[in-house]
mmCIF file with all atom_site columns, N, CA, C and O in Angstrom:
data_model
loop_
_atom_site.group_PDB
_atom_site.id
_atom_site.type_symbol
_atom_site.label_atom_id
_atom_site.label_alt_id
_atom_site.label_comp_id
_atom_site.label_asym_id
_atom_site.label_entity_id
_atom_site.label_seq_id
_atom_site.pdbx_PDB_ins_code
_atom_site.Cartn_x
_atom_site.Cartn_y
_atom_site.Cartn_z
_atom_site.occupancy
_atom_site.B_iso_or_equiv
_atom_site.pdbx_formal_charge
_atom_site.auth_seq_id
_atom_site.auth_comp_id
_atom_site.auth_asym_id
_atom_site.auth_atom_id
_atom_site.pdbx_PDB_model_num
ATOM 1   N N  . MET U 1 1  ? -27.177 11.896 43.936 1.00 48.00 ? 665 MET U N  1
ATOM 2   C CA . MET U 1 1  ? -28.172 11.993 44.988 1.00 48.00 ? 665 MET U CA 1
ATOM 3   C C  . MET U 1 1  ? -27.485 12.411 46.286 1.00 48.00 ? 665 MET U C  1
ATOM 4   O O  . MET U 1 1  ? -26.450 11.895 46.652 1.00 48.00 ? 665 MET U O  1
ATOM 5   N N  . ALA U 1 2  ? -28.064 13.374 46.992 1.00 58.00 ? 666 ALA U N  1
ATOM 6   C CA . ALA U 1 2  ? -27.504 13.853 48.246 1.00 58.00 ? 666 ALA U CA 1
ATOM 7   C C  . ALA U 1 2  ? -28.151 13.120 49.409 1.00 58.00 ? 666 ALA U C  1
ATOM 8   O O  . ALA U 1 2  ? -29.374 13.083 49.531 1.00 58.00 ? 666 ALA U O  1
ATOM 9   N N  . PHE U 1 3  ? -27.309 12.542 50.230 1.00 68.00 ? 667 PHE U N  1
ATOM 10  C CA . PHE U 1 3  ? -27.792 11.816 51.398 1.00 68.00 ? 667 PHE U CA 1
ATOM 11  C C  . PHE U 1 3  ? -27.609 12.673 52.639 1.00 68.00 ? 667 PHE U C  1
ATOM 12  O O  . PHE U 1 3  ? -26.729 13.529 52.688 1.00 68.00 ? 667 PHE U O  1
ATOM 13  N N  . LYS U 1 4  ? -28.429 12.393 53.639 1.00 77.00 ? 668 LYS U N  1
ATOM 14  C CA . LYS U 1 4  ? -28.262 13.029 54.928 1.00 77.00 ? 668 LYS U CA 1
ATOM 15  C C  . LYS U 1 4  ? -26.927 12.565 55.497 1.00 77.00 ? 668 LYS U C  1
ATOM 16  O O  . LYS U 1 4  ? -26.565 11.404 55.384 1.00 77.00 ? 668 LYS U O  1
ATOM 17  N N  . LYS U 1 5  ? -26.184 13.464 56.110 1.00 85.00 ? 669 LYS U N  1
ATOM 18  C CA . LYS U 1 5  ? -24.907 13.083 56.701 1.00 85.00 ? 669 LYS U CA 1
ATOM 19  C C  . LYS U 1 5  ? -25.163 12.214 57.928 1.00 85.00 ? 669 LYS U C  1
ATOM 20  O O  . LYS U 1 5  ? -26.157 12.393 58.636 1.00 85.00 ? 669 LYS U O  1
ATOM 21  N N  . ALA U 1 6  ? -24.264 11.289 58.163 1.00 86.00 ? 670 ALA U N  1
ATOM 22  C CA . ALA U 1 6  ? -24.426 10.337 59.262 1.00 86.00 ? 670 ALA U CA 1
ATOM 23  C C  . ALA U 1 6  ? -24.598 11.038 60.609 1.00 86.00 ? 670 ALA U C  1
ATOM 24  O O  . ALA U 1 6  ? -25.446 10.652 61.407 1.00 86.00 ? 670 ALA U O  1
ATOM 25  N N  . GLU U 1 7  ? -23.818 12.077 60.841 1.00 85.00 ? 671 GLU U N  1
ATOM 26  C CA . GLU U 1 7  ? -23.899 12.760 62.137 1.00 85.00 ? 671 GLU U CA 1
ATOM 27  C C  . GLU U 1 7  ? -25.229 13.486 62.325 1.00 85.00 ? 671 GLU U C  1
ATOM 28  O O  . GLU U 1 7  ? -25.588 13.857 63.442 1.00 85.00 ? 671 GLU U O  1
ATOM 29  N N  . ASN U 1 8  ? -25.992 13.670 61.259 1.00 88.00 ? 672 ASN U N  1
ATOM 30  C CA . ASN U 1 8  ? -27.305 14.310 61.351 1.00 88.00 ? 672 ASN U CA 1
ATOM 31  C C  . ASN U 1 8  ? -28.432 13.315 61.618 1.00 88.00 ? 672 ASN U C  1
ATOM 32  O O  . ASN U 1 8  ? -29.575 13.730 61.821 1.00 88.00 ? 672 ASN U O  1
ATOM 33  N N  . CYS U 1 9  ? -28.124 12.035 61.593 1.00 90.00 ? 673 CYS U N  1
ATOM 34  C CA . CYS U 1 9  ? -29.132 11.020 61.922 1.00 90.00 ? 673 CYS U CA 1
ATOM 35  C C  . CYS U 1 9  ? -29.332 11.027 63.427 1.00 90.00 ? 673 CYS U C  1
ATOM 36  O O  . CYS U 1 9  ? -28.391 10.795 64.185 1.00 90.00 ? 673 CYS U O  1
ATOM 37  N N  . GLU U 1 10 ? -30.554 11.309 63.853 1.00 91.00 ? 674 GLU U N  1
ATOM 38  C CA . GLU U 1 10 ? -30.849 11.440 65.279 1.00 91.00 ? 674 GLU U CA 1
ATOM 39  C C  . GLU U 1 10 ? -31.421 10.173 65.891 1.00 91.00 ? 674 GLU U C  1
ATOM 40  O O  . GLU U 1 10 ? -31.436 10.031 67.105 1.00 91.00 ? 674 GLU U O  1
ATOM 41  N N  . THR U 1 11 ? -31.907 9.258  65.065 1.00 92.00 ? 675 THR U N  1
ATOM 42  C CA . THR U 1 11 ? -32.513 8.033  65.581 1.00 92.00 ? 675 THR U CA 1
ATOM 43  C C  . THR U 1 11 ? -31.954 6.825  64.850 1.00 92.00 ? 675 THR U C  1
ATOM 44  O O  . THR U 1 11 ? -31.389 6.946  63.753 1.00 92.00 ? 675 THR U O  1
ATOM 45  N N  . VAL U 1 12 ? -32.130 5.665  65.473 1.00 93.00 ? 676 VAL U N  1
ATOM 46  C CA . VAL U 1 12 ? -31.714 4.410  64.854 1.00 93.00 ? 676 VAL U CA 1
ATOM 47  C C  . VAL U 1 12 ? -32.436 4.239  63.523 1.00 93.00 ? 676 VAL U C  1
ATOM 48  O O  . VAL U 1 12 ? -31.838 3.842  62.524 1.00 93.00 ? 676 VAL U O  1
ATOM 49  N N  . GLU U 1 13 ? -33.714 4.577  63.491 1.00 93.00 ? 677 GLU U N  1
ATOM 50  C CA . GLU U 1 13 ? -34.512 4.424  62.280 1.00 93.00 ? 677 GLU U CA 1
ATOM 51  C C  . GLU U 1 13 ? -33.974 5.293  61.144 1.00 93.00 ? 677 GLU U C  1
ATOM 52  O O  . GLU U 1 13 ? -33.937 4.864  59.989 1.00 93.00 ? 677 GLU U O  1
ATOM 53  N N  . GLU U 1 14 ? -33.556 6.516  61.459 1.00 93.00 ? 678 GLU U N  1
ATOM 54  C CA . GLU U 1 14 ? -32.987 7.391  60.435 1.00 93.00 ? 678 GLU U CA 1
ATOM 55  C C  . GLU U 1 14 ? -31.683 6.816  59.890 1.00 93.00 ? 678 GLU U C  1
ATOM 56  O O  . GLU U 1 14 ? -31.432 6.865  58.683 1.00 93.00 ? 678 GLU U O  1
ATOM 57  N N  . ALA U 1 15 ? -30.843 6.286  60.769 1.00 91.00 ? 679 ALA U N  1
ATOM 58  C CA . ALA U 1 15 ? -29.575 5.698  60.327 1.00 91.00 ? 679 ALA U CA 1
ATOM 59  C C  . ALA U 1 15 ? -29.831 4.490  59.429 1.00 91.00 ? 679 ALA U C  1
ATOM 60  O O  . ALA U 1 15 ? -29.181 4.335  58.390 1.00 91.00 ? 679 ALA U O  1
ATOM 61  N N  . TYR U 1 16 ? -30.793 3.638  59.823 1.00 92.00 ? 680 TYR U N  1
ATOM 62  C CA . TYR U 1 16 ? -31.153 2.496  58.973 1.00 92.00 ? 680 TYR U CA 1
ATOM 63  C C  . TYR U 1 16 ? -31.673 2.974  57.618 1.00 92.00 ? 680 TYR U C  1
ATOM 64  O O  . TYR U 1 16 ? -31.336 2.410  56.578 1.00 92.00 ? 680 TYR U O  1
ATOM 65  N N  . ALA U 1 17 ? -32.500 4.012  57.625 1.00 92.00 ? 681 ALA U N  1
ATOM 66  C CA . ALA U 1 17 ? -33.067 4.535  56.377 1.00 92.00 ? 681 ALA U CA 1
ATOM 67  C C  . ALA U 1 17 ? -31.957 5.061  55.458 1.00 92.00 ? 681 ALA U C  1
ATOM 68  O O  . ALA U 1 17 ? -31.988 4.820  54.244 1.00 92.00 ? 681 ALA U O  1
ATOM 69  N N  . CYS U 1 18 ? -30.991 5.730  56.035 1.00 90.00 ? 682 CYS U N  1
ATOM 70  C CA . CYS U 1 18 ? -29.869 6.239  55.226 1.00 90.00 ? 682 CYS U CA 1
ATOM 71  C C  . CYS U 1 18 ? -29.056 5.091  54.639 1.00 90.00 ? 682 CYS U C  1
ATOM 72  O O  . CYS U 1 18 ? -28.643 5.146  53.480 1.00 90.00 ? 682 CYS U O  1
ATOM 73  N N  . LEU U 1 19 ? -28.821 4.047  55.438 1.00 91.00 ? 683 LEU U N  1
ATOM 74  C CA . LEU U 1 19 ? -28.101 2.886  54.917 1.00 91.00 ? 683 LEU U CA 1
ATOM 75  C C  . LEU U 1 19 ? -28.886 2.209  53.801 1.00 91.00 ? 683 LEU U C  1
ATOM 76  O O  . LEU U 1 19 ? -28.318 1.769  52.808 1.00 91.00 ? 683 LEU U O  1
ATOM 77  N N  . LYS U 1 20 ? -30.206 2.151  53.959 1.00 92.00 ? 684 LYS U N  1
ATOM 78  C CA . LYS U 1 20 ? -31.040 1.543  52.929 1.00 92.00 ? 684 LYS U CA 1
ATOM 79  C C  . LYS U 1 20 ? -30.973 2.355  51.634 1.00 92.00 ? 684 LYS U C  1
ATOM 80  O O  . LYS U 1 20 ? -30.844 1.792  50.548 1.00 92.00 ? 684 LYS U O  1
ATOM 81  N N  . GLU U 1 21 ? -31.040 3.681  51.754 1.00 91.00 ? 685 GLU U N  1
ATOM 82  C CA . GLU U 1 21 ? -30.923 4.544  50.572 1.00 91.00 ? 685 GLU U CA 1
ATOM 83  C C  . GLU U 1 21 ? -29.571 4.339  49.891 1.00 91.00 ? 685 GLU U C  1
ATOM 84  O O  . GLU U 1 21 ? -29.485 4.269  48.662 1.00 91.00 ? 685 GLU U O  1
ATOM 85  N N  . LEU U 1 22 ? -28.531 4.241  50.700 1.00 88.00 ? 686 LEU U N  1
ATOM 86  C CA . LEU U 1 22 ? -27.200 4.026  50.156 1.00 88.00 ? 686 LEU U CA 1
ATOM 87  C C  . LEU U 1 22 ? -27.125 2.685  49.439 1.00 88.00 ? 686 LEU U C  1
ATOM 88  O O  . LEU U 1 22 ? -26.524 2.578  48.367 1.00 88.00 ? 686 LEU U O  1
ATOM 89  N N  . ASP U 1 23 ? -27.761 1.676  50.000 1.00 89.00 ? 687 ASP U N  1
ATOM 90  C CA . ASP U 1 23 ? -27.783 0.346  49.384 1.00 89.00 ? 687 ASP U CA 1
ATOM 91  C C  . ASP U 1 23 ? -28.506 0.370  48.041 1.00 89.00 ? 687 ASP U C  1
ATOM 92  O O  . ASP U 1 23 ? -28.095 -0.298 47.100 1.00 89.00 ? 687 ASP U O  1
ATOM 93  N N  . GLU U 1 24 ? -29.567 1.158  47.948 1.00 91.00 ? 688 GLU U N  1
ATOM 94  C CA . GLU U 1 24 ? -30.375 1.203  46.731 1.00 91.00 ? 688 GLU U CA 1
ATOM 95  C C  . GLU U 1 24 ? -29.799 2.132  45.671 1.00 91.00 ? 688 GLU U C  1
ATOM 96  O O  . GLU U 1 24 ? -30.194 2.071  44.508 1.00 91.00 ? 688 GLU U O  1
ATOM 97  N N  . ASP U 1 25 ? -28.850 2.983  46.066 1.00 87.00 ? 689 ASP U N  1
ATOM 98  C CA . ASP U 1 25 ? -28.225 3.919  45.134 1.00 87.00 ? 689 ASP U CA 1
ATOM 99  C C  . ASP U 1 25 ? -27.285 3.154  44.211 1.00 87.00 ? 689 ASP U C  1
ATOM 100 O O  . ASP U 1 25 ? -26.421 2.413  44.660 1.00 87.00 ? 689 ASP U O  1
ATOM 101 N N  . LYS U 1 26 ? -27.472 3.302  42.938 1.00 87.00 ? 690 LYS U N  1
ATOM 102 C CA . LYS U 1 26 ? -26.644 2.600  41.946 1.00 87.00 ? 690 LYS U CA 1
ATOM 103 C C  . LYS U 1 26 ? -25.559 3.548  41.447 1.00 87.00 ? 690 LYS U C  1
ATOM 104 O O  . LYS U 1 26 ? -25.770 4.348  40.551 1.00 87.00 ? 690 LYS U O  1
ATOM 105 N N  . ARG U 1 27 ? -24.406 3.471  42.071 1.00 85.00 ? 691 ARG U N  1
ATOM 106 C CA . ARG U 1 27 ? -23.280 4.317  41.678 1.00 85.00 ? 691 ARG U CA 1
ATOM 107 C C  . ARG U 1 27 ? -22.269 3.496  40.891 1.00 85.00 ? 691 ARG U C  1
ATOM 108 O O  . ARG U 1 27 ? -22.040 2.339  41.187 1.00 85.00 ? 691 ARG U O  1
ATOM 109 N N  . LEU U 1 28 ? -21.668 4.141  39.952 1.00 90.00 ? 692 LEU U N  1
ATOM 110 C CA . LEU U 1 28 ? -20.581 3.515  39.220 1.00 90.00 ? 692 LEU U CA 1
ATOM 111 C C  . LEU U 1 28 ? -19.278 3.804  39.952 1.00 90.00 ? 692 LEU U C  1
ATOM 112 O O  . LEU U 1 28 ? -19.007 4.947  40.330 1.00 90.00 ? 692 LEU U O  1
ATOM 113 N N  . ILE U 1 29 ? -18.508 2.779  40.177 1.00 92.00 ? 693 ILE U N  1
ATOM 114 C CA . ILE U 1 29 ? -17.204 2.942  40.810 1.00 92.00 ? 693 ILE U CA 1
ATOM 115 C C  . ILE U 1 29 ? -16.172 2.915  39.699 1.00 92.00 ? 693 ILE U C  1
ATOM 116 O O  . ILE U 1 29 ? -15.986 1.895  39.040 1.00 92.00 ? 693 ILE U O  1
ATOM 117 N N  . ARG U 1 30 ? -15.531 4.042  39.493 1.00 95.00 ? 694 ARG U N  1
ATOM 118 C CA . ARG U 1 30 ? -14.614 4.185  38.360 1.00 95.00 ? 694 ARG U CA 1
ATOM 119 C C  . ARG U 1 30 ? -13.158 4.263  38.777 1.00 95.00 ? 694 ARG U C  1
ATOM 120 O O  . ARG U 1 30 ? -12.280 4.240  37.926 1.00 95.00 ? 694 ARG U O  1
ATOM 121 N N  . SER U 1 31 ? -12.930 4.386  40.074 1.00 96.00 ? 695 SER U N  1
ATOM 122 C CA . SER U 1 31 ? -11.550 4.528  40.523 1.00 96.00 ? 695 SER U CA 1
ATOM 123 C C  . SER U 1 31 ? -11.427 4.032  41.962 1.00 96.00 ? 695 SER U C  1
ATOM 124 O O  . SER U 1 31 ? -12.434 3.896  42.664 1.00 96.00 ? 695 SER U O  1
ATOM 125 N N  . PRO U 1 32 ? -10.219 3.793  42.403 1.00 97.00 ? 696 PRO U N  1
ATOM 126 C CA . PRO U 1 32 ? -10.019 3.410  43.800 1.00 97.00 ? 696 PRO U CA 1
ATOM 127 C C  . PRO U 1 32 ? -10.503 4.498  44.772 1.00 97.00 ? 696 PRO U C  1
ATOM 128 O O  . PRO U 1 32 ? -10.980 4.192  45.859 1.00 97.00 ? 696 PRO U O  1
ATOM 129 N N  . GLU U 1 33 ? -10.422 5.742  44.340 1.00 96.00 ? 697 GLU U N  1
ATOM 130 C CA . GLU U 1 33 ? -10.894 6.842  45.180 1.00 96.00 ? 697 GLU U CA 1
ATOM 131 C C  . GLU U 1 33 ? -12.407 6.787  45.370 1.00 96.00 ? 697 GLU U C  1
ATOM 132 O O  . GLU U 1 33 ? -12.917 7.073  46.448 1.00 96.00 ? 697 GLU U O  1
ATOM 133 N N  . ASP U 1 34 ? -13.135 6.434  44.301 1.00 94.00 ? 698 ASP U N  1
ATOM 134 C CA . ASP U 1 34 ? -14.590 6.274  44.403 1.00 94.00 ? 698 ASP U CA 1
ATOM 135 C C  . ASP U 1 34 ? -14.937 5.179  45.411 1.00 94.00 ? 698 ASP U C  1
ATOM 136 O O  . ASP U 1 34 ? -15.829 5.348  46.243 1.00 94.00 ? 698 ASP U O  1
ATOM 137 N N  . LEU U 1 35 ? -14.234 4.074  45.335 1.00 94.00 ? 699 LEU U N  1
ATOM 138 C CA . LEU U 1 35 ? -14.469 2.962  46.258 1.00 94.00 ? 699 LEU U CA 1
ATOM 139 C C  . LEU U 1 35 ? -14.151 3.377  47.686 1.00 94.00 ? 699 LEU U C  1
ATOM 140 O O  . LEU U 1 35 ? -14.928 3.102  48.604 1.00 94.00 ? 699 LEU U O  1
ATOM 141 N N  . ASP U 1 36 ? -13.058 4.080  47.877 1.00 96.00 ? 700 ASP U N  1
ATOM 142 C CA . ASP U 1 36 ? -12.673 4.551  49.207 1.00 96.00 ? 700 ASP U CA 1
ATOM 143 C C  . ASP U 1 36 ? -13.727 5.497  49.774 1.00 96.00 ? 700 ASP U C  1
ATOM 144 O O  . ASP U 1 36 ? -14.090 5.410  50.953 1.00 96.00 ? 700 ASP U O  1
ATOM 145 N N  . ARG U 1 37 ? -14.251 6.381  48.947 1.00 93.00 ? 701 ARG U N  1
ATOM 146 C CA . ARG U 1 37 ? -15.269 7.342  49.369 1.00 93.00 ? 701 ARG U CA 1
ATOM 147 C C  . ARG U 1 37 ? -16.545 6.620  49.823 1.00 93.00 ? 701 ARG U C  1
ATOM 148 O O  . ARG U 1 37 ? -17.116 6.935  50.861 1.00 93.00 ? 701 ARG U O  1
ATOM 149 N N  . ILE U 1 38 ? -16.959 5.629  49.066 1.00 92.00 ? 702 ILE U N  1
ATOM 150 C CA . ILE U 1 38 ? -18.168 4.869  49.413 1.00 92.00 ? 702 ILE U CA 1
ATOM 151 C C  . ILE U 1 38 ? -17.940 4.067  50.690 1.00 92.00 ? 702 ILE U C  1
ATOM 152 O O  . ILE U 1 38 ? -18.817 4.007  51.563 1.00 92.00 ? 702 ILE U O  1
ATOM 153 N N  . GLU U 1 39 ? -16.764 3.464  50.822 1.00 94.00 ? 703 GLU U N  1
ATOM 154 C CA . GLU U 1 39 ? -16.458 2.709  52.041 1.00 94.00 ? 703 GLU U CA 1
ATOM 155 C C  . GLU U 1 39 ? -16.511 3.614  53.270 1.00 94.00 ? 703 GLU U C  1
ATOM 156 O O  . GLU U 1 39 ? -17.041 3.233  54.311 1.00 94.00 ? 703 GLU U O  1
ATOM 157 N N  . LYS U 1 40 ? -15.966 4.809  53.155 1.00 94.00 ? 704 LYS U N  1
ATOM 158 C CA . LYS U 1 40 ? -15.983 5.765  54.272 1.00 94.00 ? 704 LYS U CA 1
ATOM 159 C C  . LYS U 1 40 ? -17.409 6.197  54.599 1.00 94.00 ? 704 LYS U C  1
ATOM 160 O O  . LYS U 1 40 ? -17.763 6.379  55.764 1.00 94.00 ? 704 LYS U O  1
ATOM 161 N N  . GLU U 1 41 ? -18.220 6.370  53.570 1.00 92.00 ? 705 GLU U N  1
ATOM 162 C CA . GLU U 1 41 ? -19.613 6.759  53.784 1.00 92.00 ? 705 GLU U CA 1
ATOM 163 C C  . GLU U 1 41 ? -20.375 5.655  54.523 1.00 92.00 ? 705 GLU U C  1
ATOM 164 O O  . GLU U 1 41 ? -21.093 5.923  55.482 1.00 92.00 ? 705 GLU U O  1
ATOM 165 N N  . ILE U 1 42 ? -20.191 4.423  54.089 1.00 93.00 ? 706 ILE U N  1
ATOM 166 C CA . ILE U 1 42 ? -20.830 3.285  54.755 1.00 93.00 ? 706 ILE U CA 1
ATOM 167 C C  . ILE U 1 42 ? -20.367 3.206  56.207 1.00 93.00 ? 706 ILE U C  1
ATOM 168 O O  . ILE U 1 42 ? -21.179 3.043  57.129 1.00 93.00 ? 706 ILE U O  1
ATOM 169 N N  . LEU U 1 43 ? -19.073 3.346  56.422 1.00 95.00 ? 707 LEU U N  1
ATOM 170 C CA . LEU U 1 43 ? -18.523 3.284  57.770 1.00 95.00 ? 707 LEU U CA 1
ATOM 171 C C  . LEU U 1 43 ? -19.093 4.387  58.659 1.00 95.00 ? 707 LEU U C  1
ATOM 172 O O  . LEU U 1 43 ? -19.396 4.152  59.834 1.00 95.00 ? 707 LEU U O  1
ATOM 173 N N  . SER U 1 44 ? -19.280 5.574  58.117 1.00 94.00 ? 708 SER U N  1
ATOM 174 C CA . SER U 1 44 ? -19.828 6.670  58.923 1.00 94.00 ? 708 SER U CA 1
ATOM 175 C C  . SER U 1 44 ? -21.253 6.354  59.378 1.00 94.00 ? 708 SER U C  1
ATOM 176 O O  . SER U 1 44 ? -21.613 6.624  60.522 1.00 94.00 ? 708 SER U O  1
ATOM 177 N N  . TYR U 1 45 ? -22.056 5.747  58.497 1.00 93.00 ? 709 TYR U N  1
ATOM 178 C CA . TYR U 1 45 ? -23.427 5.379  58.873 1.00 93.00 ? 709 TYR U CA 1
ATOM 179 C C  . TYR U 1 45 ? -23.453 4.231  59.876 1.00 93.00 ? 709 TYR U C  1
ATOM 180 O O  . TYR U 1 45 ? -24.230 4.251  60.828 1.00 93.00 ? 709 TYR U O  1
ATOM 181 N N  . THR U 1 46 ? -22.589 3.236  59.690 1.00 94.00 ? 710 THR U N  1
ATOM 182 C CA . THR U 1 46 ? -22.590 2.116  60.635 1.00 94.00 ? 710 THR U CA 1
ATOM 183 C C  . THR U 1 46 ? -22.053 2.550  61.998 1.00 94.00 ? 710 THR U C  1
ATOM 184 O O  . THR U 1 46 ? -22.551 2.101  63.028 1.00 94.00 ? 710 THR U O  1
ATOM 185 N N  . ASN U 1 47 ? -21.075 3.441  62.011 1.00 95.00 ? 711 ASN U N  1
ATOM 186 C CA . ASN U 1 47 ? -20.585 3.980  63.285 1.00 95.00 ? 711 ASN U CA 1
ATOM 187 C C  . ASN U 1 47 ? -21.673 4.785  63.993 1.00 95.00 ? 711 ASN U C  1
ATOM 188 O O  . ASN U 1 47 ? -21.835 4.699  65.213 1.00 95.00 ? 711 ASN U O  1
ATOM 189 N N  . ARG U 1 48 ? -22.408 5.580  63.236 1.00 94.00 ? 712 ARG U N  1
ATOM 190 C CA . ARG U 1 48 ? -23.503 6.369  63.827 1.00 94.00 ? 712 ARG U CA 1
ATOM 191 C C  . ARG U 1 48 ? -24.587 5.447  64.362 1.00 94.00 ? 712 ARG U C  1
ATOM 192 O O  . ARG U 1 48 ? -25.109 5.657  65.455 1.00 94.00 ? 712 ARG U O  1
ATOM 193 N N  . LEU U 1 49 ? -24.909 4.414  63.609 1.00 94.00 ? 713 LEU U N  1
ATOM 194 C CA . LEU U 1 49 ? -25.900 3.437  64.038 1.00 94.00 ? 713 LEU U CA 1
ATOM 195 C C  . LEU U 1 49 ? -25.456 2.782  65.345 1.00 94.00 ? 713 LEU U C  1
ATOM 196 O O  . LEU U 1 49 ? -26.238 2.655  66.294 1.00 94.00 ? 713 LEU U O  1
ATOM 197 N N  . ALA U 1 50 ? -24.196 2.387  65.428 1.00 94.00 ? 714 ALA U N  1
ATOM 198 C CA . ALA U 1 50 ? -23.670 1.779  66.648 1.00 94.00 ? 714 ALA U CA 1
ATOM 199 C C  . ALA U 1 50 ? -23.776 2.750  67.827 1.00 94.00 ? 714 ALA U C  1
ATOM 200 O O  . ALA U 1 50 ? -24.189 2.363  68.926 1.00 94.00 ? 714 ALA U O  1
ATOM 201 N N  . ALA U 1 51 ? -23.430 4.003  67.612 1.00 94.00 ? 715 ALA U N  1
ATOM 202 C CA . ALA U 1 51 ? -23.513 4.999  68.682 1.00 94.00 ? 715 ALA U CA 1
ATOM 203 C C  . ALA U 1 51 ? -24.952 5.183  69.153 1.00 94.00 ? 715 ALA U C  1
ATOM 204 O O  . ALA U 1 51 ? -25.213 5.259  70.360 1.00 94.00 ? 715 ALA U O  1
ATOM 205 N N  . LEU U 1 52 ? -25.874 5.242  68.212 1.00 93.00 ? 716 LEU U N  1
ATOM 206 C CA . LEU U 1 52 ? -27.283 5.403  68.580 1.00 93.00 ? 716 LEU U CA 1
ATOM 207 C C  . LEU U 1 52 ? -27.817 4.183  69.321 1.00 93.00 ? 716 LEU U C  1
ATOM 208 O O  . LEU U 1 52 ? -28.579 4.316  70.278 1.00 93.00 ? 716 LEU U O  1
ATOM 209 N N  . LEU U 1 53 ? -27.411 2.996  68.901 1.00 92.00 ? 717 LEU U N  1
ATOM 210 C CA . LEU U 1 53 ? -27.847 1.777  69.580 1.00 92.00 ? 717 LEU U CA 1
ATOM 211 C C  . LEU U 1 53 ? -27.282 1.707  70.994 1.00 92.00 ? 717 LEU U C  1
ATOM 212 O O  . LEU U 1 53 ? -27.992 1.334  71.939 1.00 92.00 ? 717 LEU U O  1
ATOM 213 N N  . LEU U 1 54 ? -26.019 2.082  71.166 1.00 92.00 ? 718 LEU U N  1
ATOM 214 C CA . LEU U 1 54 ? -25.424 2.085  72.504 1.00 92.00 ? 718 LEU U CA 1
ATOM 215 C C  . LEU U 1 54 ? -26.106 3.110  73.409 1.00 92.00 ? 718 LEU U C  1
ATOM 216 O O  . LEU U 1 54 ? -26.348 2.837  74.579 1.00 92.00 ? 718 LEU U O  1
ATOM 217 N N  . LYS U 1 55 ? -26.412 4.258  72.846 1.00 89.00 ? 719 LYS U N  1
ATOM 218 C CA . LYS U 1 55 ? -27.099 5.301  73.611 1.00 89.00 ? 719 LYS U CA 1
ATOM 219 C C  . LYS U 1 55 ? -28.479 4.805  74.049 1.00 89.00 ? 719 LYS U C  1
ATOM 220 O O  . LYS U 1 55 ? -28.884 4.990  75.184 1.00 89.00 ? 719 LYS U O  1
ATOM 221 N N  . LYS U 1 56 ? -29.168 4.132  73.136 1.00 82.00 ? 720 LYS U N  1
ATOM 222 C CA . LYS U 1 56 ? -30.496 3.596  73.424 1.00 82.00 ? 720 LYS U CA 1
ATOM 223 C C  . LYS U 1 56 ? -30.422 2.519  74.518 1.00 82.00 ? 720 LYS U C  1
ATOM 224 O O  . LYS U 1 56 ? -31.260 2.473  75.411 1.00 82.00 ? 720 LYS U O  1
ATOM 225 N N  . ARG U 1 57 ? -29.406 1.666  74.458 1.00 80.00 ? 721 ARG U N  1
ATOM 226 C CA . ARG U 1 57 ? -29.248 0.574  75.431 1.00 80.00 ? 721 ARG U CA 1
ATOM 227 C C  . ARG U 1 57 ? -28.866 1.100  76.813 1.00 80.00 ? 721 ARG U C  1
ATOM 228 O O  . ARG U 1 57 ? -29.181 0.490  77.810 1.00 80.00 ? 721 ARG U O  1
ATOM 229 N N  . SER U 1 58 ? -28.167 2.226  76.860 1.00 79.00 ? 722 SER U N  1
ATOM 230 C CA . SER U 1 58 ? -27.684 2.739  78.143 1.00 79.00 ? 722 SER U CA 1
ATOM 231 C C  . SER U 1 58 ? -28.724 3.561  78.891 1.00 79.00 ? 722 SER U C  1
ATOM 232 O O  . SER U 1 58 ? -28.506 3.913  80.048 1.00 79.00 ? 722 SER U O  1
ATOM 233 N N  . LYS U 1 59 ? -29.841 3.867  78.253 1.00 71.00 ? 723 LYS U N  1
ATOM 234 C CA . LYS U 1 59 ? -30.902 4.608  78.930 1.00 71.00 ? 723 LYS U CA 1
ATOM 235 C C  . LYS U 1 59 ? -31.598 3.724  79.942 1.00 71.00 ? 723 LYS U C  1
ATOM 236 O O  . LYS U 1 59 ? -31.889 2.577  79.657 1.00 71.00 ? 723 LYS U O  1
ATOM 237 N N  . PRO U 1 60 ? -31.869 4.263  81.124 1.00 67.00 ? 724 PRO U N  1
ATOM 238 C CA . PRO U 1 60 ? -32.591 3.470  82.133 1.00 67.00 ? 724 PRO U CA 1
ATOM 239 C C  . PRO U 1 60 ? -34.028 3.205  81.699 1.00 67.00 ? 724 PRO U C  1
ATOM 240 O O  . PRO U 1 60 ? -34.652 4.029  81.028 1.00 67.00 ? 724 PRO U O  1
ATOM 241 N N  . VAL U 1 61 ? -34.527 2.061  82.085 1.00 58.00 ? 725 VAL U N  1
ATOM 242 C CA . VAL U 1 61 ? -35.887 1.650  81.702 1.00 58.00 ? 725 VAL U CA 1
ATOM 243 C C  . VAL U 1 61 ? -36.917 2.295  82.576 1.00 58.00 ? 725 VAL U C  1
ATOM 244 O O  . VAL U 1 61 ? -36.838 2.544  83.685 1.00 58.00 ? 725 VAL U O  1
#
């Protein structure tokens, strides 16, 4: 399954949706490289989510 890349998530909701899809994806981990790849993917989404949340918080009301 192809997921949207983290840097293409424009809103907090999109980043959450991508993380949810990743959570629901049932992948088999067959090697340390597979695990490393998934960890990096999760990290990219959580980093993007953090950036979007900080951007949202820094906007004037």
